[in-house]
Coordinates of C-alpha atoms in Angstrom, one line a residue:
X7 CA -16.1 -8.0 35.8
X8 CA -16.0 -4.6 33.7
X9 CA -14.8 -4.6 30.4
X10 CA -12.3 -1.4 31.0
X11 CA -11.6 -2.5 34.9
X12 CA -8.3 -2.1 34.4
X13 CA -8.0 1.4 33.8
X14 CA -9.1 4.5 35.5
X15 CA -11.8 7.2 34.3
X16 CA -8.9 9.8 33.9
X17 CA -7.1 7.2 31.3
X18 CA -10.3 6.5 29.3
X19 CA -10.6 10.6 29.7
X20 CA -7.0 10.9 28.1
X21 CA -7.9 8.8 25.2
X22 CA -10.4 11.8 24.3
X23 CA -13.8 10.3 25.2
X24 CA -16.0 13.0 26.1
X25 CA -16.9 13.0 29.5
X26 CA -20.3 12.8 29.5
X27 CA -19.9 9.2 28.2
X28 CA -17.6 8.5 30.8
X29 CA -20.2 7.1 33.4
X30 CA -21.1 4.3 30.5
X31 CA -18.0 3.5 29.9
X32 CA -16.8 2.7 33.1
X33 CA -20.0 0.5 33.2
X34 CA -19.6 -1.3 30.3
X35 CA -19.4 -5.4 30.7
X36 CA -18.5 -6.8 27.3
X37 CA -18.0 -5.5 23.6
X38 CA -21.9 -5.9 23.1
X39 CA -22.6 -2.9 25.0
X40 CA -19.4 -0.9 23.6
X41 CA -20.7 -1.6 20.0
X42 CA -23.9 -0.2 20.9
X43 CA -22.2 3.1 21.8
X44 CA -20.8 3.5 18.5
X45 CA -23.7 5.1 16.5
X46 CA -23.6 7.5 19.7
X47 CA -20.1 8.5 20.3
X48 CA -17.6 10.4 18.0
X49 CA -16.0 7.8 15.9
X50 CA -12.4 9.2 17.4
X51 CA -13.9 8.7 21.1
X52 CA -15.1 5.2 20.3
X53 CA -12.5 3.4 18.2
X54 CA -9.8 3.8 21.0
X55 CA -12.1 2.1 23.1
X56 CA -12.6 -0.9 20.5
X57 CA -8.8 -1.4 20.6
X58 CA -8.5 -1.4 24.1
X59 CA -11.4 -4.0 24.3
X60 CA -9.5 -6.1 21.7
X61 CA -6.1 -6.2 23.8
X62 CA -3.9 -3.4 22.5
X63 CA -1.6 -1.4 24.9
X64 CA -3.0 1.3 26.2
X65 CA 0.1 3.2 25.6
X66 CA 0.3 2.3 21.8
X67 CA -3.7 3.6 21.7
X68 CA -2.7 6.6 23.5
X69 CA 0.0 7.6 21.3
X70 CA -2.3 6.4 18.0
X71 CA -5.1 9.1 18.9
X72 CA -3.0 11.7 21.4
X73 CA -0.5 12.6 18.5
X74 CA -1.9 16.4 18.0
X75 CA -3.6 16.8 21.3
X76 CA -0.8 18.7 23.3
X77 CA -0.1 20.9 20.6
X78 CA -1.1 24.6 20.9
X79 CA -4.5 25.1 19.1
X80 CA -5.0 28.5 17.7
X81 CA -9.1 28.5 18.0
X82 CA -9.5 31.3 15.6
X83 CA -7.7 29.2 12.5
X84 CA -10.4 28.1 10.5
X85 CA -7.9 26.3 8.1
X86 CA -6.2 24.3 11.1
X87 CA -9.5 23.5 12.3
X88 CA -10.6 21.9 8.5
X89 CA -7.6 19.9 8.9
X90 CA -7.9 18.5 12.4
X91 CA -11.2 17.4 11.1
X92 CA -10.5 15.6 8.0
X93 CA -10.3 12.7 9.5
X94 CA -14.4 12.9 9.8
X95 CA -15.2 15.6 6.9
X96 CA -14.3 15.6 3.3
X97 CA -14.6 19.2 2.2
X98 CA -16.3 19.7 -1.0
X99 CA -15.9 22.9 -3.0
X100 CA -19.5 22.8 -4.6
X101 CA -22.9 20.8 -5.0
X102 CA -21.5 19.3 -8.2
X103 CA -18.7 17.7 -6.5
X104 CA -20.6 16.8 -3.8
X105 CA -22.8 14.7 -6.2
X106 CA -20.2 13.1 -7.8
X107 CA -18.6 11.5 -4.6
X108 CA -22.1 10.4 -3.3
X109 CA -22.5 8.5 -6.9
X110 CA -18.8 7.7 -8.1
X111 CA -18.3 4.3 -9.6
X112 CA -16.1 2.0 -7.5
X113 CA -13.1 2.9 -10.2
X114 CA -13.0 6.5 -8.2
X115 CA -12.8 5.1 -4.5
X116 CA -9.9 2.8 -5.7
X117 CA -7.5 5.6 -5.9
X118 CA -9.1 7.7 -2.7
X119 CA -6.6 8.4 -0.4
X120 CA -8.8 8.7 3.4
X121 CA -7.4 12.0 5.2
X122 CA -6.3 10.5 8.1
X123 CA -3.8 8.6 5.8
X124 CA -2.2 12.0 4.1
X125 CA 0.7 12.1 6.6
X126 CA 1.8 8.5 6.5
X127 CA 1.9 9.4 2.4
X128 CA 3.9 12.8 2.9
X129 CA 6.1 12.1 5.5
X130 CA 9.8 11.9 4.8
X131 CA 11.7 9.0 6.2
X132 CA 15.3 8.2 7.0
X133 CA 15.3 4.4 5.7
X134 CA 12.7 1.6 5.0
X135 CA 9.1 2.0 6.3
X136 CA 7.1 -0.7 6.9
X137 CA 2.9 -0.3 6.5
X138 CA 0.9 -3.4 7.7
X139 CA -2.9 -3.5 7.5
X140 CA -5.8 -5.8 7.1
X141 CA -7.8 -6.3 4.0
X142 CA -9.5 -3.0 3.3
X143 CA -7.5 -0.6 5.3
X144 CA -6.0 0.8 2.2
X145 CA -2.7 -0.5 2.2
X146 CA -2.4 -0.5 -2.0
X147 CA -3.9 3.4 -2.0
X148 CA -1.7 4.7 0.6
X149 CA 1.4 3.2 -1.6
X150 CA -0.2 4.4 -4.8
X151 CA -0.2 7.9 -3.4
X152 CA 3.4 7.3 -1.9
X153 CA 4.4 6.7 -5.1
X154 CA 3.0 9.5 -6.7
X155 CA 4.7 11.6 -3.8
X156 CA 7.6 10.3 -4.7
X157 CA 7.2 11.1 -8.5
X158 CA 6.7 14.8 -7.5
X159 CA 9.8 15.0 -5.8
X160 CA 11.9 14.0 -8.4
X161 CA 10.7 16.8 -10.8
X162 CA 13.9 18.3 -10.7
X163 CA 15.9 15.4 -10.8
X164 CA 16.1 14.0 -14.5
X165 CA 16.4 10.4 -15.7
X166 CA 15.1 9.8 -11.8
X167 CA 12.4 7.2 -11.1
X168 CA 10.2 5.0 -8.5
X169 CA 9.8 1.7 -9.4
X170 CA 6.1 0.4 -7.9
X171 CA 6.5 -3.6 -7.8
X172 CA 4.3 -6.5 -6.7
X173 CA 4.0 -10.1 -7.0
X174 CA 2.0 -10.9 -9.9
X175 CA 1.7 -9.4 -13.6
X176 CA -2.4 -8.9 -12.9
X177 CA -1.6 -6.7 -9.8
X178 CA 0.8 -4.6 -11.7
X179 CA -1.9 -4.0 -14.6
X180 CA -4.3 -3.4 -11.9
X181 CA -2.1 -0.6 -10.1
X182 CA -0.6 1.1 -13.2
X183 CA -4.5 1.4 -14.6
X184 CA -5.2 3.4 -11.2
X185 CA -2.1 5.3 -11.2
X186 CA -2.8 6.8 -14.4
X187 CA -6.5 7.7 -13.3
X188 CA -4.6 9.5 -10.2
X189 CA -1.2 10.6 -12.0
X190 CA -0.5 13.5 -14.3
X191 CA 1.2 12.3 -17.5
X192 CA 4.5 13.8 -16.4
X193 CA 4.2 12.1 -12.6
X194 CA 3.2 8.8 -14.6
X195 CA 6.6 9.0 -16.7
X196 CA 8.7 9.0 -13.9
X197 CA 6.8 5.5 -12.1
X198 CA 7.4 2.1 -13.2
X199 CA 5.4 -0.5 -12.4
X200 CA 6.0 -4.0 -12.7
X201 CA 6.3 -7.0 -10.9
X202 CA 9.3 -8.3 -9.8
X203 CA 9.7 -11.1 -11.6
X204 CA 9.2 -9.7 -15.1
X205 CA 11.3 -6.6 -14.2
X206 CA 14.2 -9.1 -13.3
X207 CA 13.8 -11.3 -16.1
X208 CA 13.7 -8.1 -18.8
X209 CA 17.0 -6.6 -17.1
X210 CA 18.9 -10.1 -17.3
X211 CA 17.7 -10.2 -20.9
X212 CA 19.2 -6.8 -21.3
X213 CA 22.6 -7.5 -20.1
X214 CA 23.4 -10.8 -22.0
X215 CA 22.1 -13.5 -19.4
X216 CA 22.3 -16.8 -21.0
X217 CA 19.9 -18.8 -19.1
X218 CA 15.8 -19.0 -19.3
X219 CA 14.3 -18.2 -16.0
X220 CA 11.5 -20.9 -15.6
X221 CA 8.8 -21.7 -12.7
X222 CA 7.9 -25.2 -11.2
X223 CA 5.5 -26.0 -14.2
X224 CA 8.6 -26.2 -16.9
X225 CA 8.7 -29.1 -18.4
X226 CA 12.3 -28.8 -18.4
X227 CA 12.9 -28.2 -15.2
X228 CA 10.7 -30.8 -14.2
X229 CA 13.2 -33.3 -16.1
X230 CA 15.9 -31.6 -14.2
X231 CA 14.6 -32.4 -11.2
X232 CA 13.4 -36.0 -12.0
X233 CA 17.2 -36.2 -12.8
X234 CA 17.9 -34.9 -9.4
X235 CA 15.8 -37.5 -7.7
X236 CA 18.0 -40.5 -8.6
X237 CA 20.6 -39.3 -6.2
X238 CA 17.9 -39.5 -3.2
X239 CA 19.7 -41.9 -0.5
X240 CA 17.3 -44.6 0.0
X241 CA 18.6 -45.5 3.4
X242 CA 17.2 -42.1 4.9
X243 CA 13.6 -43.4 4.0
X244 CA 12.3 -39.8 3.0
X245 CA 9.6 -38.8 0.9
X246 CA 10.1 -37.7 -2.7
X247 CA 8.2 -34.6 -1.7
X248 CA 10.4 -33.7 1.2
X249 CA 13.3 -33.0 -1.2
X250 CA 11.1 -30.2 -3.2
X251 CA 9.9 -29.0 0.1
X252 CA 13.5 -28.5 1.6
X253 CA 14.3 -27.0 -1.6
X254 CA 11.8 -24.5 -1.6
X255 CA 11.9 -23.6 2.1
X256 CA 15.4 -23.9 2.9
X257 CA 17.9 -24.4 0.0
X258 CA 16.7 -21.6 -2.3
X259 CA 15.2 -18.7 0.1
X260 CA 18.3 -18.9 1.9
X261 CA 20.5 -18.6 -1.0
X262 CA 22.6 -22.2 -0.1
X263 CA 25.3 -22.9 -2.8
X264 CA 27.6 -25.2 -1.2
X265 CA 27.5 -28.9 1.0
X266 CA 29.2 -26.6 4.1
X267 CA 26.6 -23.7 3.6
X268 CA 23.5 -26.4 3.9
X269 CA 25.3 -28.5 6.9
X270 CA 25.3 -24.9 8.8
X271 CA 21.9 -23.3 7.6
X272 CA 19.1 -22.9 10.0
X273 CA 15.7 -25.2 9.3
X274 CA 13.6 -23.9 12.0
X275 CA 10.0 -24.3 10.6
X276 CA 10.7 -27.6 8.9
X277 CA 8.9 -30.9 10.8
X278 CA 11.6 -33.2 10.0
X279 CA 15.0 -32.7 12.1
X280 CA 17.9 -34.0 10.0
X281 CA 21.4 -34.5 11.5
X282 CA 24.6 -33.4 10.0
X283 CA 25.3 -36.6 8.4
X284 CA 21.5 -36.6 7.0
X285 CA 22.1 -33.3 5.3
X286 CA 25.3 -34.4 3.9
X287 CA 23.6 -37.5 2.2
X288 CA 20.8 -35.2 1.1
X289 CA 22.9 -32.4 -0.5
X290 CA 24.0 -34.1 -3.7
X291 CA 20.5 -34.2 -4.6
X292 CA 20.3 -30.4 -5.0
X293 CA 23.8 -30.2 -6.1
X294 CA 22.8 -32.5 -9.0
X295 CA 19.6 -30.5 -10.0
X296 CA 21.6 -27.4 -10.1
X297 CA 23.8 -29.2 -12.6
X298 CA 21.6 -30.2 -14.9
X299 CA 19.5 -27.0 -15.0
X300 CA 22.8 -25.5 -15.9
X301 CA 23.5 -28.0 -18.6
X302 CA 19.4 -27.2 -19.9
X303 CA 20.6 -23.2 -19.8
X304 CA 17.7 -22.8 -17.4
X305 CA 17.4 -20.8 -14.0
X306 CA 14.9 -21.2 -11.2
X307 CA 13.7 -17.2 -10.0
X308 CA 15.3 -17.6 -6.8
X309 CA 18.8 -18.8 -8.5
X310 CA 18.8 -16.0 -11.1
X311 CA 17.6 -12.9 -8.5
X312 CA 20.8 -14.1 -6.6
X313 CA 22.8 -13.9 -9.9
X314 CA 21.4 -10.7 -10.7
X315 CA 22.5 -8.9 -7.6
X316 CA 26.2 -10.1 -8.5
X317 CA 25.5 -9.5 -12.5
X318 CA 24.8 -6.0 -11.9
X319 CA 27.4 -5.3 -9.2
X320 CA 30.1 -6.8 -11.5
X321 CA 28.8 -4.4 -14.5
X322 CA 28.4 -1.4 -12.3
X323 CA 24.7 -1.1 -13.8
X324 CA 23.2 2.1 -13.0
X325 CA 19.9 2.1 -12.6
X326 CA 17.6 4.8 -12.5
X327 CA 15.7 4.2 -9.3
X328 CA 15.6 6.9 -6.2
X329 CA 12.9 5.0 -4.2
X330 CA 11.2 1.3 -4.7
X331 CA 7.6 1.2 -3.4
X332 CA 6.8 -3.0 -2.5
X333 CA 3.1 -4.0 -3.0
X334 CA 1.4 -7.1 -1.4
X335 CA 4.7 -7.9 0.4
X336 CA 3.8 -10.8 2.5
X337 CA 3.9 -12.9 -1.0
X338 CA 7.7 -11.7 -2.2
X339 CA 9.8 -14.1 -0.7
X340 CA 13.2 -13.3 0.8
X341 CA 15.8 -13.6 -3.0
X342 CA 13.4 -11.0 -4.2
X343 CA 13.5 -8.7 -1.1
X344 CA 17.3 -9.0 -1.3
X345 CA 17.2 -8.0 -4.7
X346 CA 15.2 -5.2 -4.1
X347 CA 17.4 -4.1 -1.0
X348 CA 20.0 -4.3 -3.4
X349 CA 18.8 -2.0 -6.4
X350 CA 18.4 1.2 -4.4
X351 CA 21.3 2.8 -1.8
X352 CA 20.5 3.0 1.9
X353 CA 19.0 6.7 1.9
X354 CA 16.0 8.7 2.8
X355 CA 12.8 7.7 1.2
X356 CA 14.6 4.6 -0.1
X357 CA 12.2 1.8 0.2
X358 CA 8.4 1.6 1.4
X359 CA 6.6 -1.8 1.8
X360 CA 3.1 -2.6 2.5
X361 CA 1.8 -5.8 3.2
X362 CA -0.4 -8.1 5.5
X363 CA 0.7 -12.0 6.6
X364 CA -3.1 -12.4 7.1
X365 CA -3.3 -12.2 3.1
X366 CA -0.4 -14.4 2.4
X367 CA -1.8 -17.0 -0.4
X368 CA 1.4 -17.9 -1.7
X369 CA 4.2 -20.2 0.0
X370 CA 7.1 -17.0 0.2
X371 CA 7.4 -16.2 4.0
X372 CA 10.1 -13.3 4.6
X373 CA 12.2 -11.9 7.5
X374 CA 13.1 -8.3 6.1
X375 CA 16.0 -7.7 8.5
X376 CA 17.5 -10.9 7.0
X377 CA 16.8 -9.6 3.3
X378 CA 19.1 -6.3 4.9
X379 CA 16.1 -4.2 5.2
X380 CA 16.2 -2.8 8.3
X381 CA 12.7 -0.8 9.6
X382 CA 13.4 0.8 12.5
X383 CA 10.7 2.3 15.5
X384 CA 8.4 4.4 14.1
X385 CA 8.9 3.6 10.4
X386 CA 7.0 0.3 11.3
X387 CA 3.4 2.0 10.8
X388 CA -0.1 -0.2 11.1
X389 CA -3.3 1.1 9.4
X390 CA -6.3 0.3 11.4
X391 CA -9.4 1.3 9.7
X392 CA -11.3 -0.7 6.9
X393 CA -12.6 1.6 4.6
X394 CA -13.7 -1.0 1.8
X395 CA -15.6 -3.9 3.5
X396 CA -18.7 -3.7 6.5
X397 CA -17.6 -4.7 9.8
X398 CA -19.8 -8.1 9.2
X399 CA -18.1 -9.1 6.4
X400 CA -14.7 -8.0 7.9
X401 CA -16.1 -10.4 11.1
X402 CA -16.8 -13.1 8.7
X403 CA -13.3 -13.1 6.8
X404 CA -11.3 -12.6 10.4
X405 CA -13.2 -15.7 11.8
X406 CA -11.5 -17.8 8.9
X407 CA -8.4 -16.9 10.5
X408 CA -9.4 -18.0 14.1
X409 CA -6.5 -19.2 16.3
X410 CA -3.4 -19.0 13.9
X411 CA -0.4 -17.1 14.5
X412 CA 0.2 -14.6 11.6
X413 CA 3.8 -12.8 11.3
X414 CA 4.6 -9.2 10.6
X415 CA 6.9 -9.6 7.5
X416 CA 9.8 -9.5 10.2
X417 CA 9.7 -12.6 12.6
X418 CA 7.4 -11.4 15.1
X419 CA 3.5 -11.8 15.7
X420 CA 0.7 -9.7 14.1
X421 CA -2.8 -9.1 15.5
X422 CA -6.1 -9.5 13.0
X423 CA -7.9 -8.0 16.0
X424 CA -7.0 -4.4 15.9
X425 CA -8.7 -3.2 12.9
X426 CA -12.4 -2.6 12.6
X427 CA -14.6 -1.2 9.9
X428 CA -16.5 2.1 9.7
X429 CA -19.2 0.6 7.2
X430 CA -22.0 -1.7 8.7
X431 CA -24.5 -3.9 6.7
X432 CA -25.8 -7.0 6.2
X433 CA -24.4 -10.6 7.6
X434 CA -22.8 -12.4 4.6
X435 CA -25.7 -14.8 3.5
X436 CA -24.2 -18.4 3.5
X437 CA -26.5 -20.8 1.4
X438 CA -25.7 -24.6 1.5
X439 CA -27.4 -27.0 -1.4
X440 CA -27.9 -30.7 -2.4
X441 CA -25.9 -30.5 -5.8
X442 CA -24.3 -28.2 -8.0
X443 CA -28.0 -27.3 -10.2
X444 CA -29.6 -26.2 -7.0
X445 CA -26.7 -23.9 -5.9
X446 CA -26.3 -22.7 -9.3
X447 CA -29.9 -21.7 -9.5
X448 CA -29.6 -19.8 -6.1
X449 CA -26.8 -17.8 -7.2
X450 CA -28.6 -16.6 -10.2
X451 CA -32.0 -15.8 -8.2
X452 CA -29.7 -13.8 -6.1
X453 CA -27.8 -12.0 -8.9
X454 CA -31.3 -11.1 -10.7
X455 CA -32.2 -9.8 -7.6
X456 CA -29.1 -7.1 -7.2
X457 CA -29.8 -6.7 -11.0
X458 CA -33.3 -5.6 -10.7
X459 CA -31.9 -3.1 -8.1
X460 CA -30.2 -1.2 -10.7
X461 CA -26.6 -2.5 -9.3
X462 CA -24.1 -3.4 -12.2
X463 CA -23.3 -6.5 -13.6
X464 CA -19.6 -5.5 -13.4
X465 CA -20.0 -4.8 -10.0
X466 CA -20.8 -8.4 -9.0
X467 CA -17.8 -10.9 -8.7
X468 CA -18.1 -14.5 -8.5
X469 CA -15.3 -16.4 -7.3
X470 CA -14.0 -20.0 -7.5
X471 CA -11.2 -22.0 -6.2
X472 CA -10.1 -23.1 -9.9
X473 CA -11.0 -22.2 -13.8
X474 CA -12.8 -25.2 -14.3
X475 CA -15.2 -24.4 -11.2
X476 CA -15.7 -20.7 -12.3
X477 CA -16.7 -21.8 -15.9
X478 CA -19.4 -24.0 -14.9
X479 CA -20.9 -21.0 -13.3
X480 CA -20.5 -18.8 -16.1
X481 CA -22.0 -21.6 -17.9
X482 CA -25.3 -21.4 -15.7
X483 CA -25.3 -17.7 -15.8
X484 CA -25.1 -17.5 -19.3
X485 CA -28.1 -19.8 -19.9
X486 CA -30.4 -17.8 -17.3
X487 CA -29.5 -15.0 -20.1
X488 CA -26.6 -13.2 -17.5
X489 CA -23.6 -12.0 -19.5
X490 CA -20.6 -12.7 -17.8
X491 CA -16.8 -11.7 -18.2
X492 CA -14.1 -13.9 -17.3
X493 CA -11.0 -12.2 -15.6
X494 CA -8.1 -14.7 -16.6
X495 CA -4.7 -14.7 -15.7
X496 CA -3.6 -12.1 -18.5
X497 CA -6.8 -10.1 -18.7
X498 CA -7.3 -6.7 -16.9
X499 CA -10.5 -5.3 -15.5
X500 CA -11.9 -2.9 -17.6
X501 CA -14.5 -1.3 -15.5
X502 CA -16.8 -0.2 -18.5
X503 CA -16.9 -3.9 -20.0
X504 CA -20.7 -5.2 -18.8
X505 CA -20.8 -8.6 -17.3
X506 CA -20.6 -10.2 -14.2
X507 CA -16.9 -10.6 -13.3
X508 CA -15.9 -14.8 -13.0
X509 CA -12.3 -15.4 -11.5
X510 CA -10.5 -17.6 -9.5
X511 CA -10.1 -16.7 -5.9
X512 CA -6.2 -16.0 -6.7
X513 CA -6.9 -13.7 -9.8
X514 CA -9.1 -11.1 -7.6
X515 CA -6.3 -10.4 -5.1
X516 CA -6.0 -6.6 -4.9
X517 CA -9.1 -6.1 -6.5
X518 CA -13.0 -4.9 -5.0
X519 CA -16.8 -5.7 -6.0
X520 CA -19.5 -4.5 -4.4
X521 CA -20.8 -7.6 -4.5
X522 CA -18.6 -11.0 -4.2
X523 CA -20.2 -14.4 -4.2
X524 CA -17.9 -17.5 -3.0
X525 CA -18.8 -20.4 -4.7
X526 CA -18.3 -23.9 -4.5
X527 CA -17.2 -23.7 -1.0
X528 CA -17.1 -27.5 -0.6
X529 CA -15.1 -29.9 1.1
X530 CA -12.3 -31.4 -0.7
X531 CA -12.5 -28.1 -2.9
X532 CA -11.7 -25.5 -0.5
X533 CA -9.3 -26.5 1.0
X534 CA -7.9 -28.2 -2.3
X535 CA -6.8 -31.7 -1.4
X536 CA -3.5 -31.7 -3.6
X537 CA -2.5 -28.1 -1.7
X538 CA -2.3 -29.5 1.6
X539 CA -1.3 -32.8 0.9
X540 CA 2.3 -33.1 2.3
X541 CA 3.4 -35.9 4.5
X542 CA 5.4 -33.4 6.6
X543 CA 2.9 -31.9 9.3
X544 CA 4.4 -28.4 9.6
X545 CA 4.6 -28.4 5.6
X546 CA 0.5 -29.2 5.9
X547 CA -0.1 -26.5 8.8
X548 CA 1.3 -23.7 6.3
X549 CA -0.6 -25.2 3.3
X550 CA -3.7 -24.8 5.3
X551 CA -2.9 -21.4 6.5
X552 CA -2.6 -20.6 3.2
X553 CA -6.0 -22.2 2.0
X554 CA -7.5 -20.3 4.9
X555 CA -5.9 -16.6 3.7
X556 CA -7.1 -17.3 0.5
X557 CA -10.7 -17.9 1.0
X558 CA -9.9 -14.6 3.9
X559 CA -8.8 -12.5 0.8
X560 CA -11.7 -13.4 -1.6
X561 CA -14.1 -12.6 1.1
X562 CA -12.7 -9.3 1.7
X563 CA -13.1 -8.3 -1.7
X564 CA -16.5 -7.5 -1.0
X565 CA -17.7 -3.9 -0.6
X566 CA -21.6 -4.0 0.3
X567 CA -22.3 -7.8 0.6
X568 CA -21.1 -10.9 0.3
X569 CA -22.6 -14.3 -0.7
X570 CA -21.0 -17.7 0.1
X571 CA -22.0 -21.3 -0.9
X572 CA -21.6 -24.8 -1.4
X573 CA -23.1 -28.3 -2.6
X574 CA -22.6 -31.4 -1.4
X575 CA -21.0 -31.4 1.8
X576 CA -19.6 -27.9 2.8
X577 CA -16.1 -26.8 3.3
X578 CA -14.6 -27.5 7.3
X579 CA -13.7 -23.9 6.9
X580 CA -17.0 -22.9 7.0
X581 CA -18.0 -24.9 10.0
X582 CA -16.4 -22.3 11.8
X583 CA -18.9 -19.7 11.5

């Protein structure tokens, strides 16, 4: 059957395909032939065909590309013609600017807004906006430019600010550095960039909150939890990790504070069914845990966020924010989004949320509608062009998530096939070695070749599953005379400092490098055995998705080239390729 047999020639013409290509397009039988046309067709004619072939709805594609087609055009208006052509051209003022663009280091491109995204950045909205998009589609850049645009609109509103928040301290630091390149000093003074946990902890401290906010790894929290486990009803025969998973997936995200609430709360997504009688027997474990935490003057993040909402209301705290921009929304859970919603009144341009469920590497699923954030109609957007990675790298990364359903942050399914890369390059180089020494030698050889071709050492990154793992590769590189620079948990990435970047896969989230090496992708390491060790099949499935997503995220940090290596038995995740 023909690839576009379901459509008429008139429908294909309506997408903007030039008449000269119609016969060829209608004769296509597969995407191989379509991909061959990419080099000869205008980009804005080929892209809608690509999305149709990927299964997108015809009407959606038509609206995406036909937005301005029926507007009257003044054929003598050169400025308007340039505006309409911005998708394909960047107008430079002089030869010097052109040379600067062609030779721009990576940090310049980290704040470059593609002209096709300007409308999204500069459009007023009557409520929350949600922007989805695969890795490399420019979500963070769009979010930064949106923050700047919002800041500019506050010039005549003294004291008002834009809060730009993301999931980790590292990402907040990286975004702050990039915004400083992008914004004037006055614009930057009206933007506060901070990760949501740190912001909340600081605010609570300022308002006399009497508890220390802790994470799972805190020793005091661990003691409280172990004490609570003494309340486990032995007759139910449930393993201990069931209780911690129930706490993290059901009790905390849903702000369950009483036995009655626990008996009623939905447990969709949990593998073990519970009757009301079983729930009643389980609840004392969670009640005891909260009691122990209260005695120790400790609070978990979810409880602290819930209490922050109440505290701000009771004390009538006046916050300076008129808008909040949220980056990496897929990793921010329900308690945080409920808090975020409470920080600004429902009003035009209140919330601008960007994320991608395919990049969820932590266990914080959210349904925005359940947090009081209602994204309606055209305020839901999707970025569909990857400006960072090559199509070959994108296909490798998307292949890691084949057959997995991913949500759109609001309880519905999101596709990973409806975006493409404009750039082409070499296929990712995958190598297998018998032992660590052989793998390290191969990586060293590949890096030496890049350095010999004038690639800066700071534009290369080796990433591994754990800190211990990447430190082994750093030692091997140092022994070979190659300088390295560790991107630790709290260290920023100054682009001027030389050295091959060494980091965990979690650390490079939100960053990009010309060349990326995924090292030690071995069986038992990726996915990490401990991470997927749950007795609950649903928990295990979700944990495995997070591990796949982690590899997907790491792979999509590469701009020009991706190298993947393992030693011993390779990871099962590589066998899909």
